[in-house]
Amino acid sequence: MATPHSCGLPEEIIIWEILIRLPPKSLLRCRAVCRVWRHATSHRQFLLAHHARQPSLPIVFSSIHGNEISNTIATLDHRAAVPQDQLQPIGPRDQIFLEASCDGLLILYKYGTDAKHCFFVYNPTTRQHSPIRQLLRFNIMGMYPHRPTSEYRLLLQKRYMDSSQDQIGCCVFALGSDQPLRYIGWPEKASEWFTVPVRMRDSLHWYPMYLSRQTEPVMVFDTVSESFRQMRAPAIPTKACMFEMDDTLGIYSCNTTLEIVNIWVLQNYKSEVWNLKYRVALPIAEIREKFDDHDAYWNANVASGNGDVLLLVSFNHWLFYVDTDGKLVASFQGFYASRFRHKQTLVPHTFFTTLDVNDVRTLNLMSHPKAF
């Protein structure tokens, strides 16, 4: 039976209707109120449900920091109209590169000037991190939860040398595992170059980075059977990228003059039917006139969430939000867009050994983030 709280509401309502909607930092502070709240909000079932309610936000990188180049990682929420100086950092500085993102976890590559390079898995919400020592000779194609085993796994790409030729191959690696990487082969007729994948329906989806023909298919990796297949794609004459749009797939591409962005949306996943939903004329002339730079290079990414579709245009150390009508919505100095997204999580994982999410130090680290 749910017991009433001092405010008159049952604990079940407070926990599953109120606390579950709080951002992670506020939720951790609420654990100090009473033992009931601390116990309930530390349970894995609650933390999974809490993570599911967090917004999935585009990740951006800082292009300048003072007078120096920086690679600070941040998230950007256009709905909150967050100004540039209030962007919340989610990663350390000093030669850190983002390689993969999944369920609030990041795979980062640390480049050391003393040749001590390493990969590590990192939770920006709890500041937990753990090194991954088996990946130095691989390209990371994507990260995913393997539902049959509840493991988080990496799909890796490597060239395997034999006596006759240089053969491309893929391997699977489970985070926290001491087992050798498992070779699973390479999909037939697949492009060697892939962009950031879109995870949906227990599968990773890519559109090739460089086209060899207009009828290039979408490459799909089934994360349950850990096998490849192909999906039909719309006829796209230029290079294109995939994104998630309201629980379905989207593909966007620019025309040859980089002024028009075409956005296709998958109407039916099973029948693989696509529809050209948006054709956005970017306000490039307005941007160049406003910032008095006609020679700077620019590019555009598509961000989607909660029914909104916006374009992130990177131009000369500025990041612009543009809506589907081609209207300039907002601008942020010193950032450029990535194709990764981030969704905060407090869910514990066994491959982390540096910190426990119930430890009070977690809150201190979130209040005063430090590089490591």
Short mmCIF file of C-alpha atoms in Angstrom, two decimals:
data_model
loop_
_atom_site.label_atom_id
_atom_site.label_comp_id
_atom_site.label_asym_id
_atom_site.label_seq_id
_atom_site.Cartn_x
_atom_site.Cartn_y
_atom_site.Cartn_z
CA MET A 1 0.00 0.00 0.00
CA ALA A 2 1.22 3.48 -0.83
CA THR A 3 1.67 5.48 2.34
CA PRO A 4 0.63 9.17 2.34
CA HIS A 5 3.42 11.72 2.59
CA SER A 6 3.29 14.72 4.91
CA CYS A 7 2.02 16.82 1.99
CA GLY A 8 -0.95 14.47 1.59
CA LEU A 9 0.23 12.73 -1.61
CA PRO A 10 0.99 8.98 -1.61
CA GLU A 11 4.69 8.11 -1.91
CA GLU A 12 3.94 6.25 -5.13
CA ILE A 13 2.65 9.46 -6.75
CA ILE A 14 5.59 11.51 -5.47
CA ILE A 15 8.16 9.00 -6.73
CA TRP A 16 6.65 7.85 -10.04
CA GLU A 17 4.94 11.07 -11.13
CA ILE A 18 7.10 13.85 -9.65
CA LEU A 19 10.64 12.70 -8.80
CA ILE A 20 10.90 10.72 -12.03
CA ARG A 21 10.49 13.95 -14.01
CA LEU A 22 13.35 15.79 -12.32
CA PRO A 23 16.71 16.36 -14.02
CA PRO A 24 19.48 14.12 -12.63
CA LYS A 25 21.16 16.76 -10.47
CA SER A 26 17.89 17.68 -8.73
CA LEU A 27 17.01 14.01 -8.28
CA LEU A 28 20.31 13.31 -6.52
CA ARG A 29 19.67 16.19 -4.12
CA CYS A 30 16.21 14.79 -3.32
CA ARG A 31 17.82 11.59 -2.08
CA ALA A 32 18.88 13.47 1.05
CA VAL A 33 15.24 14.11 2.05
CA CYS A 34 14.48 10.65 3.46
CA ARG A 35 15.47 6.99 3.26
CA VAL A 36 12.34 6.06 1.32
CA TRP A 37 13.17 8.50 -1.47
CA ARG A 38 16.82 7.46 -1.49
CA HIS A 39 15.98 3.77 -1.74
CA ALA A 40 13.25 4.19 -4.38
CA THR A 41 15.26 6.52 -6.62
CA SER A 42 18.33 4.26 -6.43
CA HIS A 43 16.46 1.23 -7.77
CA ARG A 44 17.46 0.20 -11.30
CA GLN A 45 13.85 0.06 -12.53
CA PHE A 46 13.30 3.66 -11.45
CA LEU A 47 16.59 4.84 -12.98
CA LEU A 48 15.74 3.22 -16.33
CA ALA A 49 12.33 4.92 -16.35
CA HIS A 50 13.95 8.22 -15.31
CA HIS A 51 16.47 7.96 -18.15
CA ALA A 52 13.66 7.32 -20.66
CA ARG A 53 12.08 10.67 -19.73
CA GLN A 54 15.24 12.72 -20.30
CA PRO A 55 15.42 14.76 -23.52
CA SER A 56 17.73 13.59 -26.28
CA LEU A 57 19.81 16.66 -27.13
CA PRO A 58 22.29 17.34 -29.93
CA ILE A 59 25.94 17.40 -28.92
CA VAL A 60 28.02 20.39 -29.97
CA PHE A 61 31.73 21.10 -29.69
CA SER A 62 33.46 24.28 -28.68
CA SER A 63 35.57 25.61 -31.53
CA ILE A 64 37.27 28.33 -29.51
CA HIS A 65 38.06 28.85 -25.84
CA GLY A 66 39.50 32.26 -25.16
CA ASN A 67 42.26 32.68 -27.71
CA GLU A 68 42.88 28.95 -28.08
CA ILE A 69 41.27 26.08 -29.95
CA SER A 70 39.20 23.90 -27.61
CA ASN A 71 37.27 20.63 -27.89
CA THR A 72 34.87 21.07 -25.00
CA ILE A 73 31.73 18.95 -25.44
CA ALA A 74 28.30 20.38 -24.66
CA THR A 75 24.59 19.77 -25.24
CA LEU A 76 22.22 22.33 -26.67
CA ASP A 77 18.48 22.61 -25.97
CA HIS A 78 16.73 25.10 -28.24
CA ARG A 79 13.41 24.79 -26.36
CA ALA A 80 14.93 26.35 -23.24
CA ALA A 81 16.47 29.18 -25.28
CA VAL A 82 19.76 28.50 -23.55
CA PRO A 83 22.33 31.20 -24.30
CA GLN A 84 25.85 30.22 -25.23
CA ASP A 85 27.38 30.98 -21.83
CA GLN A 86 25.00 28.60 -20.03
CA LEU A 87 25.65 25.50 -22.12
CA GLN A 88 26.32 22.61 -19.76
CA PRO A 89 29.68 20.89 -20.40
CA ILE A 90 29.50 17.11 -20.62
CA GLY A 91 33.11 16.27 -21.31
CA PRO A 92 36.68 17.12 -20.33
CA ARG A 93 39.02 19.24 -22.40
CA ASP A 94 42.62 18.71 -23.51
CA GLN A 95 42.62 16.58 -26.67
CA ILE A 96 39.47 14.54 -26.03
CA PHE A 97 37.55 13.29 -29.09
CA LEU A 98 34.03 11.83 -29.13
CA GLU A 99 33.77 8.47 -30.92
CA ALA A 100 30.32 7.09 -29.95
CA SER A 101 27.23 7.90 -27.88
CA CYS A 102 24.48 5.61 -26.59
CA ASP A 103 22.00 5.76 -23.67
CA GLY A 104 23.88 8.51 -21.85
CA LEU A 105 27.28 6.84 -22.29
CA LEU A 106 30.10 8.27 -24.38
CA ILE A 107 33.13 6.59 -25.89
CA LEU A 108 35.96 9.12 -25.86
CA TYR A 109 39.44 8.98 -27.31
CA LYS A 110 42.19 10.72 -25.36
CA TYR A 111 45.15 11.85 -27.39
CA GLY A 112 48.31 12.21 -25.35
CA THR A 113 51.30 14.24 -26.47
CA ASP A 114 53.53 11.63 -24.85
CA ALA A 115 52.08 8.91 -27.17
CA LYS A 116 49.85 7.59 -24.38
CA HIS A 117 46.60 7.37 -26.33
CA CYS A 118 43.57 5.55 -24.96
CA PHE A 119 39.83 5.02 -25.32
CA PHE A 120 37.48 5.14 -22.35
CA VAL A 121 33.77 4.92 -21.64
CA TYR A 122 32.39 7.93 -19.79
CA ASN A 123 29.09 8.90 -18.16
CA PRO A 124 28.98 12.73 -18.10
CA THR A 125 26.05 12.75 -15.66
CA THR A 126 27.83 10.82 -12.90
CA ARG A 127 31.42 11.59 -14.03
CA GLN A 128 32.21 7.85 -14.00
CA HIS A 129 34.80 6.61 -16.47
CA SER A 130 36.71 3.47 -17.27
CA PRO A 131 39.51 2.79 -19.78
CA ILE A 132 39.10 0.49 -22.79
CA ARG A 133 42.48 -0.91 -23.75
CA GLN A 134 41.54 -3.17 -26.68
CA LEU A 135 40.53 -0.56 -29.27
CA LEU A 136 43.65 1.27 -30.41
CA ARG A 137 43.74 -0.36 -33.86
CA PHE A 138 40.01 -0.12 -34.60
CA ASN A 139 37.47 2.37 -35.90
CA ILE A 140 34.27 2.51 -33.82
CA MET A 141 31.21 2.19 -36.06
CA GLY A 142 28.66 2.35 -33.22
CA MET A 143 27.63 1.42 -29.67
CA TYR A 144 24.46 -0.45 -28.71
CA PRO A 145 22.76 -2.43 -25.92
CA HIS A 146 22.70 -6.15 -26.70
CA ARG A 147 19.24 -7.09 -25.45
CA PRO A 148 19.80 -10.89 -25.04
CA THR A 149 22.74 -10.36 -22.66
CA SER A 150 22.04 -6.80 -21.31
CA GLU A 151 25.61 -5.90 -22.30
CA TYR A 152 26.68 -2.70 -24.00
CA ARG A 153 28.72 -3.55 -27.04
CA LEU A 154 30.85 -1.78 -29.62
CA LEU A 155 30.80 -2.52 -33.32
CA LEU A 156 34.36 -2.09 -34.57
CA GLN A 157 35.99 -1.90 -37.98
CA LYS A 158 39.47 -3.14 -38.76
CA ARG A 159 41.58 -4.18 -41.74
CA TYR A 160 42.70 -7.78 -41.46
CA MET A 161 45.90 -8.60 -43.30
CA ASP A 162 46.39 -11.93 -45.06
CA SER A 163 48.91 -13.19 -47.57
CA SER A 164 47.11 -11.75 -50.59
CA GLN A 165 45.12 -8.63 -49.75
CA ASP A 166 44.04 -6.08 -47.18
CA GLN A 167 40.57 -7.25 -46.07
CA ILE A 168 38.04 -5.07 -44.26
CA GLY A 169 36.33 -6.71 -41.30
CA CYS A 170 34.11 -5.99 -38.31
CA CYS A 171 34.39 -7.12 -34.70
CA VAL A 172 32.11 -6.99 -31.67
CA PHE A 173 33.37 -6.07 -28.21
CA ALA A 174 31.41 -6.05 -24.92
CA LEU A 175 32.25 -3.19 -22.54
CA GLY A 176 33.84 -4.49 -19.35
CA SER A 177 34.70 -7.82 -20.93
CA ASP A 178 38.11 -9.47 -20.84
CA GLN A 179 37.19 -11.74 -23.76
CA PRO A 180 38.85 -11.31 -27.17
CA LEU A 181 37.05 -9.38 -29.86
CA ARG A 182 34.72 -11.51 -31.99
CA TYR A 183 35.03 -11.21 -35.77
CA ILE A 184 31.68 -11.07 -37.63
CA GLY A 185 32.76 -10.24 -41.19
CA TRP A 186 31.84 -7.34 -43.45
CA PRO A 187 28.55 -6.74 -45.30
CA GLU A 188 28.66 -7.51 -49.02
CA LYS A 189 28.94 -4.48 -51.33
CA ALA A 190 29.05 -2.08 -48.39
CA SER A 191 30.77 1.28 -48.49
CA GLU A 192 33.85 1.56 -46.29
CA TRP A 193 32.85 4.96 -44.90
CA PHE A 194 29.99 5.47 -42.48
CA THR A 195 28.56 8.40 -40.56
CA VAL A 196 27.16 8.36 -37.00
CA PRO A 197 24.50 5.59 -36.84
CA VAL A 198 20.85 5.95 -35.86
CA ARG A 199 19.65 3.30 -33.38
CA MET A 200 16.05 2.16 -33.78
CA ARG A 201 14.14 -1.13 -33.50
CA ASP A 202 17.15 -2.99 -32.11
CA SER A 203 19.22 -1.97 -35.14
CA LEU A 204 21.90 0.54 -36.14
CA HIS A 205 21.32 2.40 -39.42
CA TRP A 206 23.86 4.22 -41.59
CA TYR A 207 23.82 6.03 -44.87
CA PRO A 208 27.25 5.89 -46.57
CA MET A 209 29.34 9.02 -46.17
CA TYR A 210 30.56 9.03 -49.78
CA LEU A 211 28.29 7.82 -52.55
CA SER A 212 29.43 5.65 -55.41
CA ARG A 213 25.98 5.70 -57.05
CA GLN A 214 22.60 7.34 -56.52
CA THR A 215 20.88 4.12 -55.43
CA GLU A 216 23.14 3.47 -52.45
CA PRO A 217 21.13 1.52 -49.81
CA VAL A 218 20.91 2.12 -46.08
CA MET A 219 23.15 -0.30 -44.18
CA VAL A 220 21.44 -1.93 -41.16
CA PHE A 221 23.08 -3.85 -38.31
CA ASP A 222 20.72 -6.02 -36.24
CA THR A 223 21.98 -5.66 -32.66
CA VAL A 224 20.21 -8.86 -31.51
CA SER A 225 21.51 -11.30 -34.14
CA GLU A 226 24.58 -9.07 -34.76
CA SER A 227 24.29 -9.38 -38.52
CA PHE A 228 24.07 -6.95 -41.43
CA ARG A 229 21.33 -6.32 -43.97
CA GLN A 230 20.33 -3.53 -46.35
CA MET A 231 17.33 -1.19 -46.58
CA ARG A 232 16.00 0.75 -49.54
CA ALA A 233 16.80 4.48 -49.59
CA PRO A 234 15.50 7.39 -51.66
CA ALA A 235 17.45 8.44 -54.75
CA ILE A 236 19.89 11.06 -53.45
CA PRO A 237 22.37 12.68 -55.88
CA THR A 238 24.77 14.03 -53.23
CA LYS A 239 26.25 12.78 -49.98
CA ALA A 240 23.70 12.46 -47.18
CA CYS A 241 23.35 11.61 -43.48
CA MET A 242 20.73 9.90 -41.34
CA PHE A 243 18.97 11.17 -38.23
CA GLU A 244 16.10 10.11 -35.97
CA MET A 245 12.82 11.97 -36.32
CA ASP A 246 9.88 11.19 -34.00
CA ASP A 247 10.75 7.48 -33.68
CA THR A 248 11.36 7.04 -37.37
CA LEU A 249 14.31 7.48 -39.73
CA GLY A 250 15.21 10.58 -41.66
CA ILE A 251 17.84 11.33 -44.32
CA TYR A 252 19.04 14.81 -45.22
CA SER A 253 21.35 16.12 -47.92
CA CYS A 254 22.45 19.47 -49.36
CA ASN A 255 22.40 20.42 -53.01
CA THR A 256 25.66 21.06 -54.82
CA THR A 257 25.66 24.78 -53.92
CA LEU A 258 25.11 23.97 -50.21
CA GLU A 259 22.11 26.27 -49.98
CA ILE A 260 19.17 23.85 -50.06
CA VAL A 261 18.65 21.02 -47.54
CA ASN A 262 16.34 18.19 -48.57
CA ILE A 263 14.89 16.04 -45.78
CA TRP A 264 13.35 12.62 -46.44
CA VAL A 265 11.33 10.76 -43.79
CA LEU A 266 10.67 7.01 -43.69
CA GLN A 267 6.86 6.64 -43.82
CA ASN A 268 6.76 2.88 -43.34
CA TYR A 269 9.67 0.95 -41.84
CA LYS A 270 8.50 -2.46 -43.05
CA SER A 271 7.80 -1.48 -46.65
CA GLU A 272 10.74 0.98 -46.73
CA VAL A 273 8.73 3.85 -48.23
CA TRP A 274 10.34 7.32 -48.07
CA ASN A 275 8.80 10.75 -48.48
CA LEU A 276 10.51 14.08 -49.27
CA LYS A 277 9.00 16.07 -46.39
CA TYR A 278 11.06 19.28 -46.25
CA ARG A 279 13.00 21.38 -48.72
CA VAL A 280 14.71 24.12 -46.70
CA ALA A 281 16.36 27.15 -48.25
CA LEU A 282 19.09 28.16 -45.80
CA PRO A 283 19.44 31.89 -45.01
CA ILE A 284 23.08 31.90 -46.09
CA ALA A 285 22.96 35.41 -47.56
CA GLU A 286 21.50 36.76 -44.31
CA ILE A 287 24.13 34.98 -42.23
CA ARG A 288 27.02 36.16 -44.40
CA GLU A 289 25.75 39.74 -44.47
CA LYS A 290 25.22 39.77 -40.71
CA PHE A 291 28.69 38.43 -39.92
CA ASP A 292 30.50 40.05 -42.85
CA ASP A 293 32.32 36.92 -43.99
CA HIS A 294 31.65 35.63 -47.49
CA ASP A 295 34.50 33.15 -47.67
CA ALA A 296 33.99 31.08 -44.50
CA TYR A 297 33.15 27.40 -44.88
CA TRP A 298 29.83 26.17 -43.47
CA ASN A 299 27.84 22.95 -43.14
CA ALA A 300 24.41 21.90 -41.90
CA ASN A 301 23.10 19.10 -39.65
CA VAL A 302 19.51 18.23 -38.84
CA ALA A 303 18.34 17.96 -35.22
CA SER A 304 14.92 16.63 -34.25
CA GLY A 305 13.08 16.15 -30.96
CA ASN A 306 9.60 16.44 -29.49
CA GLY A 307 8.09 17.12 -32.89
CA ASP A 308 10.50 19.94 -33.78
CA VAL A 309 12.84 19.80 -36.75
CA LEU A 310 15.68 22.31 -36.78
CA LEU A 311 18.87 22.67 -38.75
CA LEU A 312 22.19 23.33 -37.04
CA VAL A 313 24.32 25.42 -39.37
CA SER A 314 28.01 25.81 -38.50
CA PHE A 315 29.63 28.93 -39.99
CA ASN A 316 32.91 30.61 -39.04
CA HIS A 317 32.91 29.70 -35.31
CA TRP A 318 29.16 30.35 -35.06
CA LEU A 319 26.31 27.87 -34.68
CA PHE A 320 22.86 28.80 -36.00
CA TYR A 321 19.45 27.28 -35.45
CA VAL A 322 17.31 27.41 -38.61
CA ASP A 323 13.71 26.13 -38.78
CA THR A 324 12.11 24.26 -41.68
CA ASP A 325 10.82 27.56 -43.13
CA GLY A 326 14.40 28.74 -43.53
CA LYS A 327 14.08 31.27 -40.70
CA LEU A 328 17.07 32.03 -38.46
CA VAL A 329 15.95 31.19 -34.90
CA ALA A 330 19.05 31.59 -32.72
CA SER A 331 22.84 31.86 -32.87
CA PHE A 332 25.65 30.73 -30.56
CA GLN A 333 29.27 31.82 -30.81
CA GLY A 334 32.19 29.43 -30.47
CA PHE A 335 30.39 26.13 -31.17
CA TYR A 336 29.91 23.78 -34.09
CA ALA A 337 27.49 20.89 -34.45
CA SER A 338 28.10 17.16 -34.38
CA ARG A 339 25.82 14.29 -35.41
CA PHE A 340 25.88 12.75 -31.93
CA ARG A 341 23.10 13.09 -29.35
CA HIS A 342 23.11 12.74 -25.58
CA LYS A 343 20.46 11.65 -23.07
CA GLN A 344 21.43 11.87 -19.39
CA THR A 345 21.40 8.73 -17.26
CA LEU A 346 21.99 7.66 -13.65
CA VAL A 347 21.70 3.94 -14.46
CA PRO A 348 24.67 2.08 -12.90
CA HIS A 349 26.95 -0.15 -14.96
CA THR A 350 29.38 -2.81 -13.80
CA PHE A 351 32.17 -1.68 -16.14
CA PHE A 352 32.59 1.50 -14.08
CA THR A 353 34.95 1.08 -11.14
CA THR A 354 35.74 4.67 -10.14
CA LEU A 355 32.54 5.89 -8.55
CA ASP A 356 29.14 4.72 -7.26
CA VAL A 357 26.07 6.80 -8.20
CA ASN A 358 24.78 6.63 -4.59
CA ASP A 359 27.93 8.22 -3.29
CA VAL A 360 27.48 11.81 -2.16
CA ARG A 361 30.63 12.71 -4.09
CA THR A 362 28.64 12.27 -7.31
CA LEU A 363 26.63 15.39 -6.53
CA ASN A 364 29.78 17.32 -5.70
CA LEU A 365 31.36 16.31 -9.01
CA MET A 366 28.26 17.37 -10.91
CA SER A 367 28.28 20.73 -9.16
CA HIS A 368 32.01 21.23 -9.80
CA PRO A 369 32.95 19.22 -12.90
CA LYS A 370 36.63 18.59 -13.41
CA ALA A 371 38.68 17.18 -16.23
CA PHE A 372 40.54 13.96 -15.52
#
